[in-house]
Tab-separated table of C-alpha atoms in Angstrom:
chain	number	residue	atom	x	y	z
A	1	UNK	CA	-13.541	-54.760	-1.813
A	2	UNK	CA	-12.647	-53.317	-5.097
A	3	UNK	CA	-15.709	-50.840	-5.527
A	4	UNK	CA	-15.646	-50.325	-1.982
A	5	UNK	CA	-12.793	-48.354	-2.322
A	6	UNK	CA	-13.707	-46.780	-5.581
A	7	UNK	CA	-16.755	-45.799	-3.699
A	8	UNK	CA	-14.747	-44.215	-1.159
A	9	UNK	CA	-12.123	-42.551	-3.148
A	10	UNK	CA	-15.619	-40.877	-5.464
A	11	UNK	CA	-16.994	-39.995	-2.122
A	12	UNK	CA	-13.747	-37.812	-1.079
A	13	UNK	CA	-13.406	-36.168	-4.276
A	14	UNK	CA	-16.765	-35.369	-3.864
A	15	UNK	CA	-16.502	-33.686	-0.721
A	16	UNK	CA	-13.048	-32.230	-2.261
A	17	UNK	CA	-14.990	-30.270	-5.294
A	18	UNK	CA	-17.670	-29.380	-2.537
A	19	UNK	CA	-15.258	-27.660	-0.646
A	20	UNK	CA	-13.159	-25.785	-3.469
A	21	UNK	CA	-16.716	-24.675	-4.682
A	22	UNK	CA	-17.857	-23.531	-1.608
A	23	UNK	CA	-14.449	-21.965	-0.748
A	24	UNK	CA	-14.164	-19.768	-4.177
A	25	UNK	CA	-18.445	-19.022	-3.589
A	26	UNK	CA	-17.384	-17.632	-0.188
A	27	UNK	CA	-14.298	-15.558	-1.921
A	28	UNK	CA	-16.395	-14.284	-4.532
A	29	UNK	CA	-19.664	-13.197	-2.564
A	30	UNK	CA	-17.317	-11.493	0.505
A	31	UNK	CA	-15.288	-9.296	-2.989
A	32	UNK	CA	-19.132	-8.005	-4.271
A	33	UNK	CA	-20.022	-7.430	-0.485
A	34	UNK	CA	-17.136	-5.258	-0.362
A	35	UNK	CA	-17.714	-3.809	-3.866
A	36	UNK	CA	-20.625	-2.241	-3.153
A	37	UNK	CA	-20.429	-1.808	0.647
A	38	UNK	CA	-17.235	0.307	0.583
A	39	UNK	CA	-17.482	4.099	0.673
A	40	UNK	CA	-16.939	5.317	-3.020
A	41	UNK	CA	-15.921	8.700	-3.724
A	42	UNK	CA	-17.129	10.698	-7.488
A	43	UNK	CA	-14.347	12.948	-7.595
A	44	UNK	CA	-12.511	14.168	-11.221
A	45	UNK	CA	-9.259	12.118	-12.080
A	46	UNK	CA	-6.287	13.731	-14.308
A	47	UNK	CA	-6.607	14.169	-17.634
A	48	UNK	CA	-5.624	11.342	-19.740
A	49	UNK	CA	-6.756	8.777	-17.024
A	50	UNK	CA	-8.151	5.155	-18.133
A	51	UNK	CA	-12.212	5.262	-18.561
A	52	UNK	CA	-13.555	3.432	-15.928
A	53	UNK	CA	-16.348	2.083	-17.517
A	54	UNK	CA	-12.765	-0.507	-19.067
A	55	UNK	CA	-12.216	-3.729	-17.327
A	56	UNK	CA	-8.923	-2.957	-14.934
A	57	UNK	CA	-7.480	-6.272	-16.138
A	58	UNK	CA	-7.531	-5.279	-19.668
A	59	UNK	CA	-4.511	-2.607	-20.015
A	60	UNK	CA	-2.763	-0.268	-17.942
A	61	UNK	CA	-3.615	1.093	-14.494
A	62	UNK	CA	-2.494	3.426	-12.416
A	63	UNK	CA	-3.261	3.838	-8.901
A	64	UNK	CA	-2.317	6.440	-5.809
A	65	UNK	CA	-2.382	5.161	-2.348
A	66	UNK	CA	-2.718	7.650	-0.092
A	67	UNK	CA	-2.529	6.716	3.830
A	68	UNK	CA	-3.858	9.455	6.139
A	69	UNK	CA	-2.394	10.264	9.308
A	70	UNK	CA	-5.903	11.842	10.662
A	71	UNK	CA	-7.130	9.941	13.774
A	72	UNK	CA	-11.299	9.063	12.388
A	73	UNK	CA	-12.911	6.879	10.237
A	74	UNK	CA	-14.258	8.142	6.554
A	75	UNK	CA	-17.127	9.307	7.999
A	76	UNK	CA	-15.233	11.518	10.310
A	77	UNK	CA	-16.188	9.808	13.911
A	78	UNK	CA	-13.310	8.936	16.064
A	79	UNK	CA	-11.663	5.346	16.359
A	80	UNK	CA	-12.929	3.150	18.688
A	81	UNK	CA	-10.353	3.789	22.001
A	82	UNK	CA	-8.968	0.050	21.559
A	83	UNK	CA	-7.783	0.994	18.601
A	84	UNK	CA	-5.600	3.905	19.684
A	85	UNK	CA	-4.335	2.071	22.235
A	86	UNK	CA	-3.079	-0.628	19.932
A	87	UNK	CA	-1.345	1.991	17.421
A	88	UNK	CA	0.558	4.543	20.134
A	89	UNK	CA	-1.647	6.986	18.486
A	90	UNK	CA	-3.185	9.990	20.332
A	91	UNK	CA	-7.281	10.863	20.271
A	92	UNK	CA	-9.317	12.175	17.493
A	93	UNK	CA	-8.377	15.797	18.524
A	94	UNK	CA	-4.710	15.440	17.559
A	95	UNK	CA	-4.021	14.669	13.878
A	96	UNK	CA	-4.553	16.235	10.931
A	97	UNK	CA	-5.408	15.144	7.385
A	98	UNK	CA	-1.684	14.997	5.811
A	99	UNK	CA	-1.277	11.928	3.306
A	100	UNK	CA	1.656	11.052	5.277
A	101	UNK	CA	1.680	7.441	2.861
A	102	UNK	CA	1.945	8.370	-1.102
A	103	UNK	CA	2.541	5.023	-3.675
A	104	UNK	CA	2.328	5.483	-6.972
A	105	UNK	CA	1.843	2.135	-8.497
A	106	UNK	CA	1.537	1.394	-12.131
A	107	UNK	CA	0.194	-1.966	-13.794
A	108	UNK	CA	1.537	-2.237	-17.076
A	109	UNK	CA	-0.550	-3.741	-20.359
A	110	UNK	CA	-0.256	-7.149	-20.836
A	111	UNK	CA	0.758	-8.600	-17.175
A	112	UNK	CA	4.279	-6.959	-17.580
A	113	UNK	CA	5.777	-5.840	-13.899
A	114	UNK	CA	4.640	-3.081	-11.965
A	115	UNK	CA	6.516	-0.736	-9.974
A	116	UNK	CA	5.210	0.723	-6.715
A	117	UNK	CA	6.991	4.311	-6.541
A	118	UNK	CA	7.038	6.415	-3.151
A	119	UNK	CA	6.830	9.842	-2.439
A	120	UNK	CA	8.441	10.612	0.375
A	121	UNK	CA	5.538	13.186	1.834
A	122	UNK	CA	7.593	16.254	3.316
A	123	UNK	CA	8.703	16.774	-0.429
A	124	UNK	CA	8.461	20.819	-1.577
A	125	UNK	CA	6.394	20.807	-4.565
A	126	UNK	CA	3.822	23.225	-6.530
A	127	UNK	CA	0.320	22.654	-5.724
A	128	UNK	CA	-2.040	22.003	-8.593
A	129	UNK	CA	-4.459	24.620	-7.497
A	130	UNK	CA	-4.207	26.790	-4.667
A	131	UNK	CA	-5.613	25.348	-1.228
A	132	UNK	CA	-5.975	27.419	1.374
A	133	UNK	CA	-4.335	30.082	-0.697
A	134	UNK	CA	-1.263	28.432	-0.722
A	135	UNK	CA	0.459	27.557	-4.148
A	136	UNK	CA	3.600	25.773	-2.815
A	137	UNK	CA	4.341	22.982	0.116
A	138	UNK	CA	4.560	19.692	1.352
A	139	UNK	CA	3.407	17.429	-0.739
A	140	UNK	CA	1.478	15.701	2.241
A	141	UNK	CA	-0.145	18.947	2.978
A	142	UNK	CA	-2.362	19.446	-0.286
A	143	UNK	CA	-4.836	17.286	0.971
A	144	UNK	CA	-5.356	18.376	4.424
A	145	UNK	CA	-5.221	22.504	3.299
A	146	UNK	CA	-7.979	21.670	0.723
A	147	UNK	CA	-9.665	20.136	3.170
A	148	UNK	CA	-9.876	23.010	5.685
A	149	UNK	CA	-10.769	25.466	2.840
A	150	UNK	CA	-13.338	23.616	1.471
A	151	UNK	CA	-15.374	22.736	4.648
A	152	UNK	CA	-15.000	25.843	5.599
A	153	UNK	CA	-16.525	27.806	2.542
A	154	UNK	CA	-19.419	24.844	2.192
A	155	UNK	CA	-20.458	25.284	6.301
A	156	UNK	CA	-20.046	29.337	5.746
A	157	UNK	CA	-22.661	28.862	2.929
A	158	UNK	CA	-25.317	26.868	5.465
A	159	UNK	CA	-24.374	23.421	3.699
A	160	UNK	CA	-24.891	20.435	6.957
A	161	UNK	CA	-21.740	19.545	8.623
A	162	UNK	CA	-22.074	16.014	7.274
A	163	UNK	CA	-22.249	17.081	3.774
A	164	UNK	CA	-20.156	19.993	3.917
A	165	UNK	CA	-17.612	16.935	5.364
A	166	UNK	CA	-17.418	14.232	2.731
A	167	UNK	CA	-17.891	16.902	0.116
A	168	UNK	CA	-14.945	19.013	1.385
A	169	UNK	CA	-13.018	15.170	1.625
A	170	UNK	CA	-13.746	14.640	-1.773
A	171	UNK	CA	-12.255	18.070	-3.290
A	172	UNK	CA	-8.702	16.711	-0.702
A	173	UNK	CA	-8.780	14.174	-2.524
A	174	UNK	CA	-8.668	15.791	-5.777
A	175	UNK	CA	-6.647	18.444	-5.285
A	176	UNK	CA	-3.885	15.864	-3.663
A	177	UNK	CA	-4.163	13.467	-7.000
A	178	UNK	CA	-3.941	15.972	-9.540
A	179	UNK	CA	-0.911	17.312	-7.492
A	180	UNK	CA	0.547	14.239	-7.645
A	181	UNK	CA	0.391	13.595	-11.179
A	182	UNK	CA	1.782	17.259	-11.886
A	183	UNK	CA	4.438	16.730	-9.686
A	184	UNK	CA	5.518	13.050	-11.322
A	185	UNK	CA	4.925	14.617	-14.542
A	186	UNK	CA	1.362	14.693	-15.565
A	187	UNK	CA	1.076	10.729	-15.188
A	188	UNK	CA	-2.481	8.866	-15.239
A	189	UNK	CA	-3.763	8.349	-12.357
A	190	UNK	CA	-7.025	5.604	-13.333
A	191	UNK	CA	-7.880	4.964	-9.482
A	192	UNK	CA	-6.971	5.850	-5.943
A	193	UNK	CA	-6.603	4.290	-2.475
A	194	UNK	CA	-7.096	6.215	0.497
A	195	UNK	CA	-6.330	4.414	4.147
A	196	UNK	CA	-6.589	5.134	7.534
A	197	UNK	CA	-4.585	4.160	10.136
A	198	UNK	CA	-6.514	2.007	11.394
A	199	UNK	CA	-7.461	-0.012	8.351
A	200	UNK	CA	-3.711	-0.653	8.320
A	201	UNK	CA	-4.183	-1.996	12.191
A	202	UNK	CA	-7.189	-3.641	11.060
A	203	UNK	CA	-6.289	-5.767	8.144
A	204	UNK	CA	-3.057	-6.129	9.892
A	205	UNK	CA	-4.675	-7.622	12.982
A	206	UNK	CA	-6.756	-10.291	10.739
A	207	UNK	CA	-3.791	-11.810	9.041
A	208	UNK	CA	-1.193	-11.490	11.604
A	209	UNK	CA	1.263	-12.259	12.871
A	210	UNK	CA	3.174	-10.039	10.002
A	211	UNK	CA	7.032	-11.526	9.139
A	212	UNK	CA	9.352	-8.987	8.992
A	213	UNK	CA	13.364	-8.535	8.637
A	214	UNK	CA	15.574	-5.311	10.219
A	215	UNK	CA	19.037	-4.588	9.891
A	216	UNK	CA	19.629	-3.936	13.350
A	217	UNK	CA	17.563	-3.428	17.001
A	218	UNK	CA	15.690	-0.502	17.168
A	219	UNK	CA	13.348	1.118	20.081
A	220	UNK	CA	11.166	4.344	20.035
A	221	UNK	CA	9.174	3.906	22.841
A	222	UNK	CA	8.201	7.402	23.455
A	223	UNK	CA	6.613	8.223	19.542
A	224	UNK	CA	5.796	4.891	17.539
A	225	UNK	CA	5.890	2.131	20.356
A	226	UNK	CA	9.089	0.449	18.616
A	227	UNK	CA	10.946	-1.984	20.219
A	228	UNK	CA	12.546	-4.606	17.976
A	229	UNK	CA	15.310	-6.796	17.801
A	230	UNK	CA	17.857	-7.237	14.834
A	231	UNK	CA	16.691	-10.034	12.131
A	232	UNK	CA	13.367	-11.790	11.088
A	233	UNK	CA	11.063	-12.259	13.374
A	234	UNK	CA	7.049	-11.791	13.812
A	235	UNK	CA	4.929	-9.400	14.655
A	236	UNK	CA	1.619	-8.677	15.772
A	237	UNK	CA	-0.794	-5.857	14.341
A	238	UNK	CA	0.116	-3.438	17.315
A	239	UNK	CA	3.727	-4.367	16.803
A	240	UNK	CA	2.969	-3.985	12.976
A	241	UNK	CA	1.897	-0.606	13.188
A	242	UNK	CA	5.466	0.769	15.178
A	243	UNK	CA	6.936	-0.871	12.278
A	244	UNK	CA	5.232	1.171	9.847
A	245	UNK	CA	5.392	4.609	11.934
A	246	UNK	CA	9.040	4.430	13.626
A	247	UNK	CA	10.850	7.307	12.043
A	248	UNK	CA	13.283	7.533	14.953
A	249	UNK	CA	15.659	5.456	17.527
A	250	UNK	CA	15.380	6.936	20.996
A	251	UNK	CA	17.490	4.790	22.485
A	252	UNK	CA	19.647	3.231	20.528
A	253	UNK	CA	22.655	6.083	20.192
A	254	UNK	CA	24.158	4.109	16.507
A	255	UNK	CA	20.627	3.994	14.854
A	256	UNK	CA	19.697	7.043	12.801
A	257	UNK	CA	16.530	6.880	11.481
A	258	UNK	CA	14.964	9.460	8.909
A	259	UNK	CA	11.798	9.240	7.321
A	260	UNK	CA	12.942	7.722	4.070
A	261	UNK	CA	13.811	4.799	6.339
A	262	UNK	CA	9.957	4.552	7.561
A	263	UNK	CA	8.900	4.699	3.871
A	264	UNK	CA	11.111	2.002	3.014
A	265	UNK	CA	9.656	0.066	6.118
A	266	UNK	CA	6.260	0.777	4.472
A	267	UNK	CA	7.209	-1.032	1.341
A	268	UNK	CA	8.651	-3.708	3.184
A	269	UNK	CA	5.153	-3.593	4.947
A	270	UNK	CA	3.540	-4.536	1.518
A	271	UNK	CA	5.791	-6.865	0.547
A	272	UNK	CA	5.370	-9.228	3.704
A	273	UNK	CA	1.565	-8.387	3.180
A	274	UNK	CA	1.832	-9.719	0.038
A	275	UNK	CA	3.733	-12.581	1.031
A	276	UNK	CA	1.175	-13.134	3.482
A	277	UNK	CA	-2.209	-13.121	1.456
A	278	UNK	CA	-1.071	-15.151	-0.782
A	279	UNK	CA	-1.345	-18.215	0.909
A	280	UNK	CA	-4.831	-19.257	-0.228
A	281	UNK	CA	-6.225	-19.724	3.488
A	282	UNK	CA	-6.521	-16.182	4.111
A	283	UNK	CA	-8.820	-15.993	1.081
A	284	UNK	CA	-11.103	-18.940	2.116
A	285	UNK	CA	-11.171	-17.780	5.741
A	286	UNK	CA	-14.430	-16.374	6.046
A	287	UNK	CA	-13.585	-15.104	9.390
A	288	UNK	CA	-10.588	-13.055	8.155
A	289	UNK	CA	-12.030	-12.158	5.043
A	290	UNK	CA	-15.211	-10.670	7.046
A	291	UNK	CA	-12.456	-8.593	9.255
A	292	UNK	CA	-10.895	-7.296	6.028
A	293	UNK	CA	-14.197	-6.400	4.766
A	294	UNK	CA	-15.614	-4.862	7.670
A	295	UNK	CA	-12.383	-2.766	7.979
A	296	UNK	CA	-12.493	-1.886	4.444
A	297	UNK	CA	-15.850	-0.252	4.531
A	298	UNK	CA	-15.289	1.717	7.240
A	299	UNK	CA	-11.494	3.028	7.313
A	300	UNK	CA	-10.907	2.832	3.102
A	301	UNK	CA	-11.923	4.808	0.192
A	302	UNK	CA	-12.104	4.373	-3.775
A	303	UNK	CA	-12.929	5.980	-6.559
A	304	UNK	CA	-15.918	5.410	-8.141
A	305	UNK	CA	-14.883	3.507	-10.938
A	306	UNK	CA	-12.209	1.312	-9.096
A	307	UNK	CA	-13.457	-2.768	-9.678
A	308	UNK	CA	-12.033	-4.674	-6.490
A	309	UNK	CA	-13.559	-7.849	-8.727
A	310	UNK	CA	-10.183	-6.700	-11.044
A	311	UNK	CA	-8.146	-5.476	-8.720
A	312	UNK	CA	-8.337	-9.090	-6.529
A	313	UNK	CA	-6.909	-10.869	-10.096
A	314	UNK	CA	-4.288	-8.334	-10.092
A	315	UNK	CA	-2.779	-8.692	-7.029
A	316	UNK	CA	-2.911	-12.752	-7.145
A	317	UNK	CA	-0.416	-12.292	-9.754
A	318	UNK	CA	1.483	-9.461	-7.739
A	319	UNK	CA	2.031	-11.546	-4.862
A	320	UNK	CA	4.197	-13.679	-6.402
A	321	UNK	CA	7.131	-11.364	-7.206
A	322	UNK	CA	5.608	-9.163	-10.032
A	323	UNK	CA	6.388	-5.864	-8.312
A	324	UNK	CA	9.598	-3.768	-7.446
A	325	UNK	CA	9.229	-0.510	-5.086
A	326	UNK	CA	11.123	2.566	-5.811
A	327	UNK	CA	11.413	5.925	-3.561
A	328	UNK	CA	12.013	8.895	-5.023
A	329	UNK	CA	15.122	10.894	-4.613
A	330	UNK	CA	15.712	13.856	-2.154
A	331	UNK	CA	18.820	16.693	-2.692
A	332	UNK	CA	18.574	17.784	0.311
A	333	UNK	CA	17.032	18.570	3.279
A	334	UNK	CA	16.028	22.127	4.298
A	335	UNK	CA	13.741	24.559	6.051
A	336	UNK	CA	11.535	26.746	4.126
A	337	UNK	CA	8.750	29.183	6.168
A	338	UNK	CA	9.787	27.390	9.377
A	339	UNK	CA	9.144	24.088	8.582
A	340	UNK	CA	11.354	20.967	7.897
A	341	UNK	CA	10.919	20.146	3.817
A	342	UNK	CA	12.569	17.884	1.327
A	343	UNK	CA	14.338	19.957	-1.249
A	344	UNK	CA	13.730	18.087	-4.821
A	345	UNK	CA	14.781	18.002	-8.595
A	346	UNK	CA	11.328	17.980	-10.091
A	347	UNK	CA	12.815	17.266	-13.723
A	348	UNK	CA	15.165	14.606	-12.607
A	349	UNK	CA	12.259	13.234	-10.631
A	350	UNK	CA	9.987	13.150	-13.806
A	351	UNK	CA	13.117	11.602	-15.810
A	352	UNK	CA	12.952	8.620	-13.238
A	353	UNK	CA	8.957	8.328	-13.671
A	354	UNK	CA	9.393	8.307	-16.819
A	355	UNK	CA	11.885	5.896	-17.110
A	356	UNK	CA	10.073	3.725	-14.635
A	357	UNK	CA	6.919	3.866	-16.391
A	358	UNK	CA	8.557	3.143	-19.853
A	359	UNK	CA	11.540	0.868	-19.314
A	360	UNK	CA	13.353	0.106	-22.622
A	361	UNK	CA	12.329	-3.048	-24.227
A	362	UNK	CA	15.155	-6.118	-23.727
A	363	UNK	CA	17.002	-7.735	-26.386
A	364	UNK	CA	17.598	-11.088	-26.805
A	365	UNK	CA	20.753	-12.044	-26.344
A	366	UNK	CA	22.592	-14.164	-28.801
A	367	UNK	CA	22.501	-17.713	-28.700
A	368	UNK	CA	26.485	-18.763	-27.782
A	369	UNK	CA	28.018	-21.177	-29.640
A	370	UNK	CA	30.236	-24.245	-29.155
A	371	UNK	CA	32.320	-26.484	-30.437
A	372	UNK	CA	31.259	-30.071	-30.025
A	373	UNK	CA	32.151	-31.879	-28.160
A	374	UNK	CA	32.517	-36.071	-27.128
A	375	UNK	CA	29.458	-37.645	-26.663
A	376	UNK	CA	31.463	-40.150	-24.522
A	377	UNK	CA	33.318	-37.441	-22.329
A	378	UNK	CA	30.796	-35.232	-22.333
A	379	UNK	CA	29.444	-34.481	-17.669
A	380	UNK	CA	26.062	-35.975	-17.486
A	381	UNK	CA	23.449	-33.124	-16.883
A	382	UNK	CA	22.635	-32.643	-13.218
A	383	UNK	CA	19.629	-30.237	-12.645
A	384	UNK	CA	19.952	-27.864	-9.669
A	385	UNK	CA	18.028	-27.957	-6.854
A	386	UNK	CA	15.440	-25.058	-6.369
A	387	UNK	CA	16.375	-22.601	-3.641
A	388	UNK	CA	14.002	-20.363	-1.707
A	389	UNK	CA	14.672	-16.648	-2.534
A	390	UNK	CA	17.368	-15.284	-0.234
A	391	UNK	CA	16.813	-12.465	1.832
A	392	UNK	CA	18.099	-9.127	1.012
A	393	UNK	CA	19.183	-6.511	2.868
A	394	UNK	CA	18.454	-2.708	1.797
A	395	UNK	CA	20.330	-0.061	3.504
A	396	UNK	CA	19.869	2.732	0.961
A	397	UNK	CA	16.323	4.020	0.520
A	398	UNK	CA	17.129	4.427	-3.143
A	399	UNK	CA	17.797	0.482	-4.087
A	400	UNK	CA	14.773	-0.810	-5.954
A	401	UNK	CA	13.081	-3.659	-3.639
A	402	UNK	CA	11.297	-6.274	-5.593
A	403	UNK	CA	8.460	-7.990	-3.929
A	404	UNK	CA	8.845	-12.169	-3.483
A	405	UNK	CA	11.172	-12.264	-0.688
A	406	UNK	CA	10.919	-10.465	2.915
A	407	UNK	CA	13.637	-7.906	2.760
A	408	UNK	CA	15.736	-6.750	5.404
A	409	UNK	CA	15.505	-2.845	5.863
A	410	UNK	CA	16.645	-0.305	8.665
């Protein structure tokens, strides 16, 4: 009866190490599917960036996510109509190629934390070159007006429309990092992110539902599709995507929102996405990693040099807490040419990037001391019990959220 159960208990195990293998295999083929599936884009990064020949998980990197609000895939062919359905969006004729989403987040040397910084994307800065013509505007806008110029020029000099297109998307994309890094002070910029909005429907859609936390009910049925309640609760990806795009109440007469609020939401976004993936079983799904993969290659783009293999090991550890979001700070709000900008401190804004990017190195703190005391009288040592991380609400877009814990945002 003995080895009868010893054979039994060697037989599970068995089919336990099976399983783990076959589970991490599965992981690991879907990540170098997507490495070299993925549309990859050879474009010039800032000086100073990180060679990308080096191992990401080595040192320091840098990355720009940039979220377009255009309405096609990378390859510049309309969504299928499902999909605009899902996200209140209208067709591929409406939309242009603003980088409405811009994250700045840095990985520090050595697994310290990171910091996720936003640009709010109506933000009046100086171009890095001229696009269009134009030397000063919307932050949002340098991509899009390079965009226009470009294609133009290539298709005036005979170049076919499908080169003259990813070649024009690839000098956007330049000319909107290198702005960025001017802008936040000449910062590296290693690798970049670009999404559509319907790789955030997409990747939403294979791991929902999505857990998020709001302050109070909101409704925007006319723009985003919005129509939540106050507190946590779940969402689907349609549902997901109103979350991410509400930048107004429109029927709610006490709820003011602005569009700092809807990049705070976006944060909040990645932190519950976070939260999300890492439970293991969305890795070892091959059904939802096959969704994020086939999403990936057709509504995301890196640079050439950017290692998902890396990247994967990074976020693992990100997951878990290791990250805190910041926005950056507007004066004021104003009109300049006829059209609604942020009015900005640039040199208080690079003070904060700075200071974000290089935080001051903690002391240890003295070790107290005590008089002794009676062995005999002395409370017996009680350890506490572990609590979950409680949820915090964020009402100013300017209070750093740290990732770990679903917050609660407006």
């Amino acid at each position: 009866m003995r080895r009868n159960r010893r054979r039994v208990f060697l037989w599970i195990a068995g089919v336990i190490v099976v399983a783990l293998v076959i589970s991490i295999t599965v992981v690991i083929v879907n990540l170098v599917s997507l490495n070299s599936g993925i549309h990859r884009s050879t474009i010039a990064m800032p000086a100073g960036s990180a060679d990308p020949g080096v191992p990401q998980n080595t040192g320091e990197v840098n990355i720009l996510v940039m979220g377009l609000d255009s309405r096609v895939d990378e390859n510049g062919n309309p969504y299928p109509q499902a999909i605009y359905d899902a996200i209140h969006a209208e067709d591929a004729s409406v939309g242009g190629y603003n980088t409405n989403v811009l994250m700045y987040v840095h990985i520090p040397a050595g697994g310290g934390p990171a910091v996720g910084i936003s640009i709010p994307r109506d933000d009046y800065v100086s171009y890095a070159g001229t696009p269009g013509g134009v030397s000063k505007g919307k932050i949002k806008e340098a991509y899009g007006r390079e965009m226009d110029a470009k294609l133009t020029e290539l298709v005036n000099q005979g170049v076919p429309q499908d080169q003259a297109y990813q070649q024009a998307r690839d000098a956007a994309r330049e000319e909107e990092i290198q702005t960025v890094s001017q802008f936040l002070g000449g910062v590296r910029i290693d690798h970049f992110v670009e999404v559509t909005m319907a790789a955030f429907y997409e990747v939403a859609q294979a791991v929902q539902p999505i857990t998020v936390c709001l302050n109070h009910a909101t409704a925007d049925p006319q723009y985003s599709g919005a129509n939540f309640v106050a507190g946590m609760q779940q969402l689907n990806a349609s549902q997901a995507m109103a979350f991410v795009r509400q930048r107004r109440d429109t029927v709610y007469d006490a709820v003011s929102l602005t569009d700092l609020d809807r990049t705070r939401r976006q944060q909040a976004f990645m932190i519950s996405l976070a939260v999300k993936l890492r439970d293991a079983s969305t890795f070892t799904n091959f059904g939802t990693m096959q969704t994020l993969i086939d999403a990936a290659k057709q509504y995301i783009a890196l640079d050439q040099g950017f290692d998902l293999l890396s990247l994967a090991s990074d976020m693992q550890r990100l997951s878990g807490g290791n990250i805190t979001f910041q926005t950056l700070p507007v004066e004021r709000f104003g009109t300049i040419g006829g059209e609604s900008v942020n009015i900005v401190d640039v040199n208080k804004i690079q003070a904060i990037v700075s200071g974000l990017l290089n935080p001051p190195t903690p002391t240890a703190a003295p070790s107290p001391t005590s008089a002794p005391t009676d062995a005999a009288s002395a409370p017996a040592s009680v350890s506490p019990e572990p609590t979950a991380p409680a949820t915090q609400s964020y009402t100013d877009s300017q209070q750093a959220m740290p990732s770990g814990a679903i917050p609660c945002v407006n």
